[in-house]
CSV table of C-alpha atoms and ligand atoms in Angstrom, one decimal:
chain,number,residue,atom,x,y,z
A,1,MET,CA,62.5,108.6,84.3
A,2,TYR,CA,63.0,107.5,80.7
A,3,ILE,CA,66.6,106.2,80.5
A,4,PRO,CA,67.2,106.7,76.8
A,5,ASP,CA,66.5,110.5,77.3
A,6,LEU,CA,69.3,110.6,79.9
A,7,ILE,CA,71.7,108.8,77.6
A,8,ARG,CA,70.8,111.2,74.7
A,9,LYS,CA,71.2,114.2,76.9
A,10,LYS,CA,74.8,113.2,77.9
A,11,ARG,CA,75.5,112.1,74.3
A,12,ASP,CA,74.6,115.6,73.1
A,13,GLY,CA,76.8,117.3,75.7
A,14,GLU,CA,74.1,118.5,78.0
A,15,GLU,CA,74.3,118.6,81.8
A,16,LEU,CA,72.3,116.1,83.9
A,17,SER,CA,70.6,117.1,87.2
A,18,ALA,CA,71.6,115.4,90.4
A,19,LEU,CA,68.1,113.8,90.5
A,20,GLU,CA,68.6,112.3,87.0
A,21,ILE,CA,72.0,111.0,87.9
A,22,ASP,CA,70.8,109.5,91.2
A,23,SER,CA,67.9,107.7,89.6
A,24,LEU,CA,70.2,106.3,86.9
A,25,ILE,CA,72.6,105.0,89.5
A,26,GLN,CA,70.0,103.5,91.9
A,27,GLY,CA,68.2,102.0,89.0
A,28,TYR,CA,71.4,100.4,87.8
A,29,THR,CA,72.5,99.1,91.2
A,30,GLN,CA,69.0,97.6,91.8
A,31,GLY,CA,68.9,96.0,88.4
A,32,ARG,CA,66.2,98.1,86.7
A,33,VAL,CA,68.7,99.7,84.3
A,34,PRO,CA,70.4,97.0,82.2
A,35,ASP,CA,74.1,96.9,81.4
A,36,TYR,CA,73.6,97.9,77.8
A,37,GLN,CA,72.0,101.2,78.7
A,38,MET,CA,74.7,101.9,81.4
A,39,ALA,CA,77.4,101.0,78.9
A,40,ALA,CA,76.0,103.6,76.4
A,41,PHE,CA,75.8,106.1,79.2
A,42,LEU,CA,79.4,105.5,80.3
A,43,MET,CA,80.7,105.9,76.7
A,44,ALA,CA,78.8,109.2,76.4
A,45,VAL,CA,80.5,110.3,79.6
A,46,PHE,CA,83.8,109.1,78.3
A,47,PHE,CA,83.5,111.4,75.3
A,48,ARG,CA,81.5,114.3,76.7
A,49,GLY,CA,82.9,114.4,80.3
A,50,MET,CA,81.0,115.7,83.2
A,51,THR,CA,80.8,119.0,85.0
A,52,GLU,CA,82.1,119.1,88.5
A,53,GLU,CA,78.5,119.3,89.8
A,54,GLU,CA,77.6,116.2,87.8
A,55,THR,CA,80.7,114.4,89.1
A,56,ALA,CA,79.8,115.2,92.7
A,57,ALA,CA,76.2,114.1,92.1
A,58,LEU,CA,77.5,110.8,90.7
A,59,THR,CA,79.8,110.3,93.6
A,60,LEU,CA,77.1,110.9,96.2
A,61,ALA,CA,74.6,108.7,94.3
A,62,MET,CA,77.2,105.9,94.4
A,63,VAL,CA,77.7,106.4,98.2
A,64,ARG,CA,73.9,106.5,98.8
A,65,GLY,CA,73.4,103.0,97.2
A,66,GLY,CA,75.5,101.2,99.8
A,67,THR,CA,76.5,101.1,103.5
A,68,ARG,CA,79.0,103.4,105.2
A,69,VAL,CA,81.6,102.7,107.8
A,70,ASP,CA,80.9,104.6,111.0
A,71,LEU,CA,84.2,105.7,112.5
A,72,SER,CA,82.5,108.3,114.8
A,73,GLY,CA,83.5,106.2,117.8
A,74,VAL,CA,87.2,106.5,117.0
A,75,PRO,CA,88.5,109.7,118.6
A,76,GLY,CA,90.5,112.2,116.6
A,77,VAL,CA,90.8,113.0,112.9
A,78,LYS,CA,90.7,109.8,110.8
A,79,ILE,CA,92.8,109.7,107.7
A,80,ASP,CA,92.6,107.4,104.7
A,81,LYS,CA,95.1,107.1,101.8
A,82,HIS,CA,94.5,105.8,98.3
A,83,SER,CA,96.7,105.3,95.3
A,84,THR,CA,95.3,105.2,91.8
A,85,GLY,CA,97.6,102.2,91.3
A,86,GLY,CA,101.0,101.4,90.0
A,87,ILE,CA,103.9,99.0,89.9
A,88,ALA,CA,106.1,98.2,92.9
A,89,ASP,CA,103.7,100.6,94.9
A,90,THR,CA,104.2,99.3,98.4
A,91,THR,CA,103.3,102.6,100.1
A,92,THR,CA,100.4,101.3,102.1
A,93,LEU,CA,102.5,98.7,103.9
A,94,VAL,CA,105.2,101.2,104.8
A,95,LEU,CA,103.2,104.4,105.3
A,96,LEU,CA,100.3,103.1,107.5
A,97,PRO,CA,102.3,101.6,110.4
A,98,TRP,CA,104.8,104.5,110.1
A,99,VAL,CA,102.2,107.2,110.6
A,100,ALA,CA,100.3,105.1,113.1
A,101,SER,CA,103.5,104.9,115.2
A,102,ALA,CA,103.4,108.7,115.3
A,103,GLY,CA,99.8,108.7,116.5
A,104,VAL,CA,97.8,109.1,113.3
A,105,ARG,CA,94.7,106.8,113.2
A,106,VAL,CA,94.3,105.0,110.0
A,107,ALA,CA,91.3,102.9,108.9
A,108,LYS,CA,91.8,101.6,105.3
A,109,MET,CA,89.7,99.5,103.0
A,110,ALA,CA,92.0,98.0,100.4
A,111,GLY,CA,91.6,96.1,97.1
A,112,ARG,CA,93.1,93.1,95.4
A,113,GLY,CA,95.2,93.4,92.3
A,114,LEU,CA,93.7,93.3,88.9
A,115,GLY,CA,95.5,93.1,85.6
A,116,TYR,CA,99.2,94.1,86.0
A,117,THR,CA,98.9,96.3,89.1
A,118,GLY,CA,99.2,94.8,92.5
A,119,GLY,CA,96.8,95.1,95.4
A,120,THR,CA,97.4,95.6,99.1
A,121,ILE,CA,95.1,92.7,100.1
A,122,ASP,CA,97.0,90.2,98.1
A,123,LYS,CA,100.3,91.4,99.5
A,124,LEU,CA,99.1,91.2,103.1
A,125,GLU,CA,97.8,87.6,102.4
A,126,SER,CA,101.4,86.5,101.7
A,127,ILE,CA,102.0,86.9,105.5
A,128,PRO,CA,100.9,83.5,107.0
A,129,GLY,CA,97.7,83.8,109.0
A,130,PHE,CA,96.9,87.4,108.1
A,131,ARG,CA,93.1,88.0,108.1
A,132,THR,CA,92.2,90.5,105.4
A,133,SER,CA,88.4,90.3,106.0
A,134,LEU,CA,87.4,92.0,109.2
A,135,SER,CA,83.8,92.6,110.3
A,136,PRO,CA,82.8,96.3,110.5
A,137,GLU,CA,82.9,96.0,114.3
A,138,ALA,CA,86.3,94.3,114.4
A,139,PHE,CA,87.7,96.9,112.0
A,140,VAL,CA,86.6,99.9,114.0
A,141,ASP,CA,87.6,98.2,117.3
A,142,GLN,CA,91.1,97.5,116.0
A,143,VAL,CA,91.5,101.2,115.0
A,144,LYS,CA,90.5,102.2,118.5
A,145,ARG,CA,92.8,99.7,120.1
A,146,ILE,CA,96.0,100.0,118.1
A,147,GLY,CA,95.4,102.9,115.8
A,148,LEU,CA,95.5,101.0,112.5
A,149,ALA,CA,93.4,98.5,110.6
A,150,VAL,CA,93.2,97.4,107.0
A,151,THR,CA,90.4,95.3,105.6
A,152,ALA,CA,89.2,94.1,102.2
A,153,GLN,CA,86.5,96.2,100.6
A,154,SER,CA,83.1,95.0,101.9
A,155,ARG,CA,80.6,94.0,99.2
A,156,ALA,CA,78.0,96.1,100.9
A,157,LEU,CA,80.0,99.3,100.5
A,158,THR,CA,79.5,101.2,97.2
A,159,PRO,CA,77.9,98.3,95.3
A,160,ALA,CA,77.4,100.8,92.4
A,161,ASP,CA,81.2,101.1,92.1
A,162,ARG,CA,81.6,97.3,92.0
A,163,LYS,CA,79.1,97.0,89.2
A,164,LEU,CA,80.2,100.1,87.3
A,165,TYR,CA,83.9,99.2,87.5
A,166,ALA,CA,83.4,95.7,86.1
A,167,LEU,CA,81.3,97.2,83.3
A,168,ARG,CA,83.9,99.9,82.6
A,169,ASP,CA,86.6,97.3,82.5
A,170,VAL,CA,85.0,95.5,79.5
A,171,THR,CA,83.6,98.6,77.7
A,172,ALA,CA,86.9,100.6,77.4
A,173,THR,CA,85.6,103.3,79.7
A,174,VAL,CA,88.0,103.1,82.6
A,175,GLU,CA,90.2,106.0,81.6
A,176,SER,CA,87.7,108.8,82.2
A,177,PRO,CA,88.6,111.4,84.8
A,178,PRO,CA,85.0,111.9,86.2
A,179,LEU,CA,84.5,108.2,86.3
A,180,ILE,CA,87.8,107.5,88.0
A,181,ALA,CA,87.2,110.4,90.4
A,182,SER,CA,83.7,109.3,91.4
A,183,SER,CA,84.9,105.7,91.8
A,184,VAL,CA,87.8,106.6,94.1
A,185,MET,CA,86.0,109.2,96.1
A,186,SER,CA,82.7,107.2,96.6
A,187,LYS,CA,84.8,104.5,98.2
A,188,LYS,CA,86.7,106.9,100.3
A,189,ILE,CA,83.6,108.7,101.6
A,190,ALA,CA,81.9,105.4,102.4
A,191,GLY,CA,85.0,104.3,104.2
A,192,GLY,CA,84.2,107.0,106.8
A,193,ALA,CA,87.5,109.0,107.2
A,194,ASP,CA,87.6,112.8,107.5
A,195,HIS,CA,90.6,113.4,105.3
A,196,PHE,CA,92.0,111.7,102.3
A,197,VAL,CA,95.6,111.7,101.1
A,198,LEU,CA,95.7,110.6,97.5
A,199,ASP,CA,98.5,109.4,95.3
A,200,VAL,CA,97.7,110.1,91.7
A,201,LYS,CA,100.2,108.4,89.5
A,202,ALA,CA,101.3,109.5,86.0
A,203,GLY,CA,103.2,107.5,83.4
A,204,ARG,CA,103.3,104.3,81.5
A,205,GLY,CA,102.6,102.2,84.6
A,206,ALA,CA,99.5,104.2,85.6
A,207,LEU,CA,95.9,104.8,84.6
A,208,MET,CA,96.8,108.3,83.5
A,209,PRO,CA,99.6,108.2,80.9
A,210,ASP,CA,101.0,111.7,81.5
A,211,GLU,CA,101.4,114.4,84.0
A,212,ARG,CA,98.8,116.6,82.4
A,213,SER,CA,96.0,114.1,82.6
A,214,ALA,CA,97.0,113.0,86.1
A,215,ARG,CA,96.9,116.6,87.2
A,216,GLU,CA,93.5,117.0,85.8
A,217,LEU,CA,92.3,114.0,87.7
A,218,ALA,CA,93.9,115.1,90.9
A,219,GLY,CA,92.3,118.6,90.6
A,220,ILE,CA,88.9,117.1,90.1
A,221,MET,CA,89.2,115.0,93.3
A,222,VAL,CA,90.5,117.8,95.4
A,223,ARG,CA,87.6,120.1,94.4
A,224,LEU,CA,85.1,117.2,94.7
A,225,GLY,CA,86.3,116.7,98.2
A,226,ARG,CA,85.6,120.4,99.0
A,227,ARG,CA,82.2,120.1,97.5
A,228,VAL,CA,81.2,117.2,99.7
A,229,GLY,CA,82.9,118.4,102.9
A,230,ARG,CA,86.1,116.3,102.9
A,231,GLU,CA,89.6,117.6,102.8
A,232,VAL,CA,91.7,116.1,100.1
A,233,THR,CA,95.5,116.3,99.5
A,234,ALA,CA,96.6,114.8,96.2
A,235,PHE,CA,100.2,113.9,95.5
A,236,LEU,CA,101.1,113.8,91.8
A,237,THR,CA,103.8,111.1,91.4
A,238,ASP,CA,105.9,109.5,88.7
A,239,MET,CA,104.8,106.1,87.5
A,240,ASP,CA,106.9,106.1,84.4
A,241,GLN,CA,109.2,103.6,86.2
A,242,PRO,CA,108.3,101.3,89.2
A,243,LEU,CA,108.2,103.1,92.6
A,244,GLY,CA,110.1,100.6,94.7
A,245,LEU,CA,112.4,97.8,93.6
A,246,ALA,CA,110.2,94.7,94.4
A,247,ILE,CA,107.3,93.7,92.2
A,248,GLY,CA,105.3,90.7,93.4
A,249,ASN,CA,103.3,90.1,96.6
A,250,ALA,CA,105.7,88.5,99.2
A,251,LEU,CA,108.7,90.3,97.6
A,252,GLU,CA,106.9,93.6,98.2
A,253,VAL,CA,106.2,92.7,101.9
A,254,ALA,CA,109.9,92.0,102.3
A,255,GLU,CA,110.8,95.4,100.8
A,256,ALA,CA,108.3,97.1,103.1
A,257,VAL,CA,109.9,95.5,106.1
A,258,GLU,CA,113.3,96.6,104.9
A,259,VAL,CA,112.2,100.2,104.7
A,260,LEU,CA,110.6,100.0,108.1
A,261,GLN,CA,113.8,98.5,109.5
A,262,GLY,CA,115.5,101.6,108.3
A,263,ARG,CA,117.5,99.8,105.7
A,264,GLY,CA,115.6,100.2,102.4
A,265,GLY,CA,115.6,103.7,100.9
A,266,GLY,CA,115.0,105.3,97.6
A,267,ASP,CA,111.8,106.7,96.2
A,268,LEU,CA,109.5,104.4,98.2
A,269,ARG,CA,110.9,105.8,101.4
A,270,VAL,CA,110.8,109.4,100.1
A,271,LEU,CA,107.2,109.2,99.0
A,272,CYS,CA,106.1,107.5,102.2
A,273,LEU,CA,107.8,110.1,104.3
A,274,GLU,CA,106.2,113.0,102.4
A,275,MET,CA,102.7,111.5,102.4
A,276,GLY,CA,103.3,110.7,106.1
A,277,VAL,CA,104.2,114.4,106.8
A,278,GLU,CA,100.9,115.4,105.2
A,279,MET,CA,99.0,112.8,107.3
A,280,VAL,CA,100.7,113.9,110.5
A,281,ARG,CA,99.8,117.5,109.8
A,282,ARG,CA,96.2,116.8,108.7
A,283,ALA,CA,95.7,114.7,111.9
A,284,GLY,CA,96.7,117.8,113.9
A,285,LEU,CA,99.7,116.2,115.6
A,286,GLU,CA,102.2,118.6,114.2
A,287,SER,CA,101.5,121.7,112.1
A,288,ASP,CA,105.0,122.4,110.8
A,289,ALA,CA,106.2,120.2,108.0
A,290,ASP,CA,109.8,120.0,109.1
A,291,ARG,CA,108.8,119.0,112.6
A,292,ALA,CA,106.5,116.4,111.2
A,293,ARG,CA,109.3,115.0,109.1
A,294,ARG,CA,111.6,114.9,112.1
A,295,LEU,CA,108.9,113.1,114.2
A,296,LEU,CA,108.5,110.4,111.5
A,297,GLU,CA,112.3,110.0,111.0
A,298,ALA,CA,112.6,109.5,114.8
A,299,LYS,CA,109.9,106.8,114.8
A,300,LEU,CA,111.7,104.9,112.1
A,301,GLU,CA,115.1,105.2,113.8
A,302,SER,CA,113.7,104.1,117.2
A,303,GLY,CA,112.1,101.0,115.7
A,304,GLU,CA,108.6,102.2,116.7
A,305,ALA,CA,107.4,102.2,113.1
A,306,LEU,CA,108.5,98.5,112.7
A,307,ALA,CA,107.0,97.6,116.1
A,308,MET,CA,103.7,99.1,115.0
A,309,PHE,CA,103.9,97.0,111.8
A,310,ARG,CA,104.3,93.9,114.0
A,311,ARG,CA,101.4,94.9,116.3
A,312,TRP,CA,99.2,95.4,113.2
A,313,VAL,CA,100.2,92.0,111.7
A,314,GLU,CA,99.6,90.2,114.9
A,315,ALA,CA,96.3,92.0,115.6
A,316,GLN,CA,95.0,90.6,112.3
A,317,GLY,CA,96.3,87.1,113.0
A,318,GLY,CA,99.5,87.2,111.0
A,319,ASP,CA,102.9,85.9,111.9
A,320,GLY,CA,104.8,88.8,113.5
A,321,ARG,CA,108.2,87.3,112.9
A,322,VAL,CA,107.8,88.7,109.4
A,323,THR,CA,109.2,92.0,110.8
A,324,GLU,CA,112.4,90.4,112.0
A,325,ASP,CA,113.3,87.9,109.3
A,326,PRO,CA,110.7,88.1,106.5
A,327,TRP,CA,112.0,85.0,104.6
A,328,ARG,CA,111.5,82.8,107.6
A,329,VAL,CA,107.7,83.1,107.1
A,330,LEU,CA,107.0,84.4,103.6
A,331,PRO,CA,106.4,82.0,100.7
A,332,LYS,CA,109.5,81.5,98.5
A,333,ALA,CA,109.5,80.8,94.8
A,334,PRO,CA,111.4,77.6,93.9
A,335,PHE,CA,113.4,79.1,91.0
A,336,VAL,CA,115.5,82.3,91.5
A,337,LYS,CA,117.9,83.8,89.0
A,338,ALA,CA,119.8,87.0,88.7
A,339,VAL,CA,119.7,88.7,85.3
A,340,ALA,CA,123.2,90.1,84.6
A,341,ALA,CA,123.7,93.5,83.1
A,342,PRO,CA,125.1,93.0,79.6
A,343,ALA,CA,127.5,96.0,79.8
A,344,ASP,CA,128.8,98.8,82.0
A,345,GLY,CA,126.5,101.9,82.0
A,346,TYR,CA,123.6,103.7,83.5
A,347,ILE,CA,120.0,102.7,83.7
A,348,ARG,CA,118.2,104.6,81.0
A,349,ASP,CA,114.7,103.2,81.3
A,350,VAL,CA,112.8,100.8,83.5
A,351,ASP,CA,109.4,100.2,81.7
A,352,PRO,CA,106.8,99.7,84.5
A,353,ARG,CA,104.1,98.4,82.2
A,354,ARG,CA,106.3,95.7,80.7
A,355,LEU,CA,107.5,94.6,84.1
A,356,GLY,CA,104.0,94.6,85.4
A,357,HIS,CA,102.9,92.3,82.6
A,358,CYS,CA,106.0,90.2,83.1
A,359,VAL,CA,105.2,89.7,86.8
A,360,GLN,CA,101.6,89.1,86.0
A,361,LYS,CA,102.7,86.3,83.7
A,362,LEU,CA,104.9,84.8,86.3
A,363,GLY,CA,101.6,84.3,88.2
A,364,ALA,CA,101.5,87.2,90.7
A,365,GLY,CA,98.6,89.0,89.0
A,366,ARG,CA,95.1,88.1,87.9
A,367,ALA,CA,93.6,88.2,84.4
A,368,ARG,CA,90.1,87.9,85.9
A,369,LYS,CA,88.7,88.8,89.3
A,370,GLU,CA,88.3,85.1,90.4
A,371,ASP,CA,91.8,83.9,89.4
A,372,PRO,CA,94.1,82.8,92.2
A,373,VAL,CA,97.6,84.4,92.5
A,374,ASP,CA,101.0,83.0,93.3
A,375,LEU,CA,102.2,85.1,96.2
A,376,SER,CA,105.8,84.1,96.0
A,377,VAL,CA,106.8,85.1,92.4
A,378,GLY,CA,108.0,88.4,91.0
A,379,VAL,CA,111.0,90.5,90.1
A,380,VAL,CA,113.3,92.5,92.3
A,381,LEU,CA,115.1,95.3,90.4
A,382,GLY,CA,118.8,96.0,90.8
A,383,GLY,CA,118.3,99.8,90.4
A,384,LYS,CA,116.2,102.6,88.9
A,385,VAL,CA,116.7,105.2,86.2
A,386,GLY,CA,120.1,107.0,86.6
A,387,ASP,CA,121.7,104.3,88.7
A,388,ARG,CA,125.1,103.0,87.6
A,389,VAL,CA,125.6,99.4,86.7
A,390,ARG,CA,128.6,97.2,85.9
A,391,ALA,CA,128.6,94.4,83.4
A,392,GLY,CA,127.7,91.1,85.1
A,393,THR,CA,126.0,92.6,88.2
A,394,PRO,CA,122.3,92.0,88.6
A,395,LEU,CA,119.9,94.2,86.7
A,396,ALA,CA,117.1,92.3,88.4
A,397,THR,CA,116.4,89.0,90.2
A,398,ILE,CA,113.6,86.8,89.0
A,399,HIS,CA,111.5,84.6,91.3
A,400,ALA,CA,109.6,82.0,89.4
A,401,ALA,CA,107.5,78.9,89.7
A,402,SER,CA,109.1,77.0,86.8
A,403,VAL,CA,112.3,77.0,84.7
A,404,GLU,CA,110.2,77.9,81.6
A,405,ALA,CA,108.6,80.9,83.3
A,406,LEU,CA,112.1,82.0,84.5
A,407,ALA,CA,113.5,82.0,80.9
A,408,GLU,CA,110.5,83.9,79.5
A,409,ALA,CA,110.8,86.5,82.3
A,410,GLU,CA,114.5,86.9,81.7
A,411,ALA,CA,114.0,88.0,78.1
A,412,GLU,CA,111.2,90.5,79.2
A,413,VAL,CA,113.4,92.0,81.9
A,414,LEU,CA,116.2,92.5,79.4
A,415,SER,CA,113.9,94.4,77.1
A,416,ALA,CA,112.2,96.4,79.9
A,417,VAL,CA,115.4,97.6,81.6
A,418,THR,CA,117.7,99.4,79.1
A,419,LEU,CA,121.1,100.9,79.6
A,420,ALA,CA,123.0,104.0,78.3
A,421,PRO,CA,126.8,104.3,78.2
A,422,ASP,CA,126.7,107.9,79.7
A,423,PRO,CA,125.1,109.2,82.9
A,424,VAL,CA,121.3,109.5,82.8
A,425,PRO,CA,119.5,112.0,85.1
A,426,ARG,CA,117.4,110.6,87.9
A,427,ARG,CA,113.7,111.3,87.8
A,428,PRO,CA,111.9,112.9,90.8
A,429,VAL,CA,109.2,110.7,92.3
A,430,ILE,CA,107.0,113.6,93.6
A,431,LEU,CA,105.9,115.9,90.8
A,432,ASP,CA,103.5,118.1,92.7
A,433,LYS,CA,101.1,118.3,95.7
A,434,LEU,CA,97.7,119.7,95.3
A,435,GLY,CA,95.0,120.8,97.8
A,436,SER,CA,97.0,121.6,100.9
B,501,URA,N1,90.8,103.1,91.1
B,501,URA,C1,89.5,103.0,91.4
B,501,URA,O1,89.2,102.7,92.5
B,501,URA,N2,88.6,103.3,90.5
B,501,URA,C2,88.9,103.7,89.2
B,501,URA,O2,88.1,103.9,88.4
B,501,URA,C3,90.3,103.7,88.9
B,501,URA,C4,91.2,103.4,89.8
B,502,CA,CA1,101.6,122.8,94.1
C-alpha cells in the first residue's frame, strides 16, 4: 500500500477501509512507516475525525500488533476500570480493593503519571516494597488467588499505542476523540477483561475541557465496545476541580487508606461507590443498584474493604502496615506548611490544572517519561468548591523537598484556590452515566 495515498484520503475527508488502517498501523509498529508519515496522518485525523467503523478498525489493528492477557483461567466476569486522567484522582486505590472485597475480580494494567496528571503505578510505588511489575503468570495467578492484581503496562501489550502516544504527545494530536478512544480501548481489550467501567473526565484538569467533548468521547467508547463485543459503562465526571483532597503520590495513598478506613469522604468516596455499584452489578453479584450500594457500604463498615487493600499490598510485596498507620511507612517530605485562608468566606474555585502543575513542580510529576519522581511531595487541600473557610484556617497544606519549593508552591496555591464572601453552590461530581 502506498502510504501517501492513505494520508491524502484522510486529509480530503474520505473514509479508510479496515485493511488500509491495519496495514498503516502494522507498518508503523514494525518500523516500515516512518514517524513523519504517521505524524501527517494523525494531524489529518485530528482535523477530519474518523467514522466509528474507522475507529473500531484502528482499535483492533492496535490490539493485533501486540500480545493479550489471557484471563480465561479466572472464573467469573472480569472487570477493568480506566480513567482518562485527572488531578487527585485516587479512585483505583480505593475502588479496586473495595469491589474485590465484595467479590468482583479485578485485573488492572495501570500507567505512570505523565505531565501534571498522576499515575497509579507511581502512587503504589510509594508503599515500601510494592512490586508494580508482575509477570503475566503472576498477575493472573494473583487475580485467581485474592481477586485483585494491578501491574504496570507490559511493553509487549499494544506497542502501537506506546509509539503512537509518544508521537501524539509531540505533534499536538493528543486531544482527538477517535485517537483517545482507540488508545484507551485497545489497552483495555488487550488487558483481557469482559467489561470496562470508564471514568471520562471533563474540565480544566482533564483531556476533554468541557462536558460536551467528554460526552462525545464517552459515547464513542461505549459504541466502540458494542462493536467489538465488550460491554462498556462510561461515567462522565467533573474535573473542573480536583476529585479528592490529596495531590501527590504518597499523600494520595494516605487519602485512599483514610477512605477505606471509613473516615475520608466527599467526592472521592461518592464516585468510588457509584463506580463500585456498576462493577458489582456487571459482575452479576447483585442486580439491583440499591442492594449493590448497601453491599459495598457494609464491606466498608466491616473493615473488609480495608483488609482487602492489605491483602493486595502484601501479595505484591508491600508493607501492609500502610493500612493501619500510613505515615509509619510512607515517605515524608522534609518541609510541610499550611497555607492560611486570607479571609472568611466560601471556596469559589480550585483550579485543578494550576494545582497539577504546582505539584509537578514540587517534584511529584514527570516532564519526560524517563524522569524520576519524588513520591513524598504534594499538596493536600483544605476543602473543595462551596466549602466554608475561616480566616487563618488552612486552605491547603504543602509538602515540599526544600524551603524554596515551599515558597513557590504557596504563591501558586493562593492563586489556584480563590474565595468568595457569599455561599457558593457545590458542584456535582458525577455528571452522567452512559451505556448501562
Ligand atoms: N489515556 C490514554 O490511555 N490514551 C489517550 O490517548 C488519552 C488518555
Ligand atoms: Ca444517562
